[in-house]
Each structure stands twice: as structure tokens, then as C-alpha cells.
Amino acid sequence: MEKTNVKVYFSAKADVFSIEHFTNVLGIKPTRTYIKGEAIKRPPNPNVISRGTHYRQYTSWELGTDYEQSYDISEQLDFVLNQLEGKEEQLNQLRGNYNLAYRFTIVIQIENNEKPAMYLDRRFIHFADSIGADVDFDLYVYS
């Protein structure tokens, strides 16, 4: 039986910026990065007809979790937030220097109608607001 999974990640995106400098200033190793213009590699899928090579439209630095079985999104949010908290000044300076857009993305794969608790506590809301971050929810419901 499949279980409900949650993945949370924070991303910094801009047309072009130095991922190495961003990483060094924060002192945090990203979980994934992209550089504008690099080819998007997708695993082979017999159900998808390829229409040629697609390229990244922006540069991105991400910090997040993998998919984890969870019935409360705050577990994954706290993991990411614990690493970023206390770095608001650096994040705001980097945002200004590189014209970055910050976003927290919460991806929920609901299996067998088992929905996780979904709420944003004051700590998270305050942090996201202090660095000018958006919040995005992606829900996928499977029966």
C-alpha cells in the first residue's frame, strides 16, 4: 500500500547569479542547482514523445528534502527552515545583489485519501516574510 509523501524545498532563482558565491555566503550546501542554458535531462519514459532538447530558463539554487512519508508538512518545513534561520541578513543582501526570487515549494503526494496536516506556523510565516519569499503548494492526489 502506498503512503502519503511530502517534499519541501527552498529555491533562489534569477536569470544569472553565482551559485558558488551564494553557497559560500550562506555556508550551506544546496541539494540541487541549475544553470541557465543547460540542457534539461529527463529519464527515458516510453509514455512521453520527446520533442527535442529543452534548456533551463533560469539559474536556481535549492535546499530541500526528498519525498518522505509524512502526515504533517511541518516536519519537512522545519528541516529546511532550521538550516536557513539566522541567515536572513545574508539572504536579503544576496537577493538585492542578484535580483533573486525566493520560494518555498511544498509538494504533497496524497495516497489513499490520507491527507497530511497542512498549516504554516508563525515562525515559518515570519521567516518567509522577512526574506520576501513566496510559498507554493503542489498537490497530487492518487487513489
mmCIF file of C-alpha atoms in Angstrom:
data_model
loop_
_atom_site.group_PDB
_atom_site.id
_atom_site.type_symbol
_atom_site.label_atom_id
_atom_site.label_comp_id
_atom_site.label_asym_id
_atom_site.label_seq_id
_atom_site.Cartn_x
_atom_site.Cartn_y
_atom_site.Cartn_z
ATOM 1 C CA MET A 1 0.000 0.000 0.000
ATOM 2 C CA GLU A 2 1.350 3.399 -0.984
ATOM 3 C CA LYS A 3 1.696 6.097 1.685
ATOM 4 C CA THR A 4 1.328 9.870 1.520
ATOM 5 C CA ASN A 5 4.649 11.642 0.835
ATOM 6 C CA VAL A 6 5.812 15.212 1.328
ATOM 7 C CA LYS A 7 8.763 17.070 -0.182
ATOM 8 C CA VAL A 8 9.718 20.653 0.733
ATOM 9 C CA TYR A 9 12.360 22.829 -0.833
ATOM 10 C CA PHE A 10 13.538 26.426 -0.775
ATOM 11 C CA SER A 11 14.722 27.904 -4.054
ATOM 12 C CA ALA A 12 16.594 31.017 -5.066
ATOM 13 C CA LYS A 13 16.113 31.850 -8.751
ATOM 14 C CA ALA A 14 17.358 34.546 -11.090
ATOM 15 C CA ASP A 15 18.378 34.968 -14.676
ATOM 16 C CA VAL A 16 22.058 34.517 -13.805
ATOM 17 C CA PHE A 17 23.916 34.525 -10.486
ATOM 18 C CA SER A 18 26.945 32.878 -8.915
ATOM 19 C CA ILE A 19 25.818 29.646 -7.289
ATOM 20 C CA GLU A 20 29.274 29.241 -5.734
ATOM 21 C CA HIS A 21 29.131 32.711 -4.143
ATOM 22 C CA PHE A 22 25.559 32.115 -2.899
ATOM 23 C CA THR A 23 26.637 28.800 -1.337
ATOM 24 C CA ASN A 24 29.741 30.310 0.267
ATOM 25 C CA VAL A 25 27.874 33.275 1.766
ATOM 26 C CA LEU A 26 25.225 31.020 3.339
ATOM 27 C CA GLY A 27 27.628 28.238 4.280
ATOM 28 C CA ILE A 28 25.001 25.688 3.221
ATOM 29 C CA LYS A 29 25.459 23.027 0.562
ATOM 30 C CA PRO A 30 22.485 23.032 -1.838
ATOM 31 C CA THR A 31 20.572 19.847 -2.589
ATOM 32 C CA ARG A 32 20.250 20.825 -6.270
ATOM 33 C CA THR A 33 21.368 23.602 -8.610
ATOM 34 C CA TYR A 34 20.660 24.589 -12.208
ATOM 35 C CA ILE A 35 22.445 26.965 -14.524
ATOM 36 C CA LYS A 36 20.548 28.959 -17.148
ATOM 37 C CA GLY A 37 21.034 27.447 -20.581
ATOM 38 C CA GLU A 38 21.967 23.908 -19.506
ATOM 39 C CA ALA A 39 20.032 21.052 -21.090
ATOM 40 C CA ILE A 40 17.250 19.501 -19.014
ATOM 41 C CA LYS A 41 17.951 15.804 -18.582
ATOM 42 C CA ARG A 42 14.888 13.623 -18.195
ATOM 43 C CA PRO A 43 14.844 9.886 -17.570
ATOM 44 C CA PRO A 44 13.598 7.792 -20.503
ATOM 45 C CA ASN A 45 9.822 7.349 -20.479
ATOM 46 C CA PRO A 46 8.080 5.204 -23.090
ATOM 47 C CA ASN A 47 4.836 7.161 -22.499
ATOM 48 C CA VAL A 48 6.359 10.523 -23.489
ATOM 49 C CA ILE A 49 7.209 11.585 -27.019
ATOM 50 C CA SER A 50 10.356 13.686 -26.994
ATOM 51 C CA ARG A 51 10.120 16.998 -28.846
ATOM 52 C CA GLY A 52 13.837 17.781 -28.703
ATOM 53 C CA THR A 53 16.096 19.197 -26.066
ATOM 54 C CA HIS A 54 14.794 21.746 -23.567
ATOM 55 C CA TYR A 55 17.045 24.190 -21.734
ATOM 56 C CA ARG A 56 16.910 25.806 -18.291
ATOM 57 C CA GLN A 57 15.362 29.272 -18.429
ATOM 58 C CA TYR A 58 16.961 30.494 -15.176
ATOM 59 C CA THR A 59 19.682 29.740 -12.637
ATOM 60 C CA SER A 60 18.479 28.097 -9.415
ATOM 61 C CA TRP A 61 19.884 27.130 -6.007
ATOM 62 C CA GLU A 62 17.707 24.706 -3.982
ATOM 63 C CA LEU A 63 17.727 23.327 -0.456
ATOM 64 C CA GLY A 64 15.192 20.686 0.454
ATOM 65 C CA THR A 65 14.113 17.229 1.419
ATOM 66 C CA ASP A 66 13.486 14.164 -0.691
ATOM 67 C CA TYR A 67 9.991 12.712 -0.736
ATOM 68 C CA GLU A 68 9.303 11.402 2.770
ATOM 69 C CA GLN A 69 6.319 9.565 4.173
ATOM 70 C CA SER A 70 4.621 12.188 6.288
ATOM 71 C CA TYR A 71 1.267 13.197 7.716
ATOM 72 C CA ASP A 72 2.381 16.694 8.738
ATOM 73 C CA ILE A 73 4.160 19.085 6.347
ATOM 74 C CA SER A 74 5.727 20.952 9.285
ATOM 75 C CA GLU A 75 8.260 18.115 9.676
ATOM 76 C CA GLN A 76 9.765 18.824 6.254
ATOM 77 C CA LEU A 77 9.329 22.604 6.554
ATOM 78 C CA ASP A 78 11.188 22.615 9.869
ATOM 79 C CA PHE A 79 14.089 20.660 8.351
ATOM 80 C CA VAL A 80 14.591 23.344 5.694
ATOM 81 C CA LEU A 81 13.826 26.289 7.967
ATOM 82 C CA ASN A 82 16.277 25.112 10.646
ATOM 83 C CA GLN A 83 19.113 25.424 8.123
ATOM 84 C CA LEU A 84 18.115 28.878 6.847
ATOM 85 C CA GLU A 85 17.075 30.601 10.072
ATOM 86 C CA GLY A 86 19.584 33.170 11.260
ATOM 87 C CA LYS A 87 20.721 33.885 7.702
ATOM 88 C CA GLU A 88 18.047 36.474 6.882
ATOM 89 C CA GLU A 89 20.553 39.309 6.537
ATOM 90 C CA GLN A 90 22.705 37.342 4.087
ATOM 91 C CA LEU A 91 19.646 36.166 2.120
ATOM 92 C CA ASN A 92 18.319 39.725 1.809
ATOM 93 C CA GLN A 93 21.707 41.044 0.721
ATOM 94 C CA LEU A 94 22.059 38.277 -1.879
ATOM 95 C CA ARG A 95 18.506 38.915 -3.114
ATOM 96 C CA GLY A 96 19.344 42.573 -3.664
ATOM 97 C CA ASN A 97 22.703 41.875 -5.321
ATOM 98 C CA TYR A 98 21.368 39.285 -7.775
ATOM 99 C CA ASN A 99 17.672 40.249 -8.087
ATOM 100 C CA LEU A 100 16.727 36.814 -6.722
ATOM 101 C CA ALA A 101 13.234 35.413 -6.262
ATOM 102 C CA TYR A 102 12.826 33.164 -3.202
ATOM 103 C CA ARG A 103 10.191 30.452 -2.935
ATOM 104 C CA PHE A 104 9.276 27.622 -0.606
ATOM 105 C CA THR A 105 7.642 24.772 -2.523
ATOM 106 C CA ILE A 106 5.625 22.155 -0.664
ATOM 107 C CA VAL A 107 4.871 19.082 -2.779
ATOM 108 C CA ILE A 108 2.307 16.641 -1.395
ATOM 109 C CA GLN A 109 1.526 13.266 -2.953
ATOM 110 C CA ILE A 110 -1.720 12.098 -1.334
ATOM 111 C CA GLU A 111 -2.264 8.352 -1.439
ATOM 112 C CA ASN A 112 -5.458 6.528 -0.409
ATOM 113 C CA ASN A 113 -7.106 9.782 0.712
ATOM 114 C CA GLU A 114 -4.604 10.087 3.615
ATOM 115 C CA LYS A 115 -4.105 13.842 3.790
ATOM 116 C CA PRO A 116 -1.294 15.375 5.865
ATOM 117 C CA ALA A 117 -1.789 18.243 8.281
ATOM 118 C CA MET A 118 -1.180 21.433 6.288
ATOM 119 C CA TYR A 119 -0.553 24.648 8.171
ATOM 120 C CA LEU A 120 2.063 27.377 8.263
ATOM 121 C CA ASP A 121 3.088 28.386 11.771
ATOM 122 C CA ARG A 122 4.078 31.918 12.813
ATOM 123 C CA ARG A 123 7.778 31.041 12.822
ATOM 124 C CA PHE A 124 7.650 29.991 9.171
ATOM 125 C CA ILE A 125 5.405 32.886 8.091
ATOM 126 C CA HIS A 126 7.682 35.416 9.810
ATOM 127 C CA PHE A 127 10.811 33.929 8.222
ATOM 128 C CA ALA A 128 9.325 33.737 4.711
ATOM 129 C CA ASP A 129 8.104 37.338 5.003
ATOM 130 C CA SER A 130 11.457 38.572 6.336
ATOM 131 C CA ILE A 131 13.256 37.384 3.175
ATOM 132 C CA GLY A 132 10.423 38.161 0.724
ATOM 133 C CA ALA A 133 9.736 34.514 -0.133
ATOM 134 C CA ASP A 134 6.633 33.152 -1.833
ATOM 135 C CA VAL A 135 5.029 29.835 -0.877
ATOM 136 C CA ASP A 136 3.817 27.328 -3.447
ATOM 137 C CA PHE A 137 1.749 24.167 -2.820
ATOM 138 C CA ASP A 138 1.753 21.344 -5.368
ATOM 139 C CA LEU A 139 -0.855 18.658 -4.624
ATOM 140 C CA TYR A 140 -1.046 15.310 -6.370
ATOM 141 C CA VAL A 141 -3.936 13.040 -5.383
ATOM 142 C CA TYR A 142 -3.785 9.332 -6.195
ATOM 143 C CA SER A 143 -6.467 6.782 -5.399
#
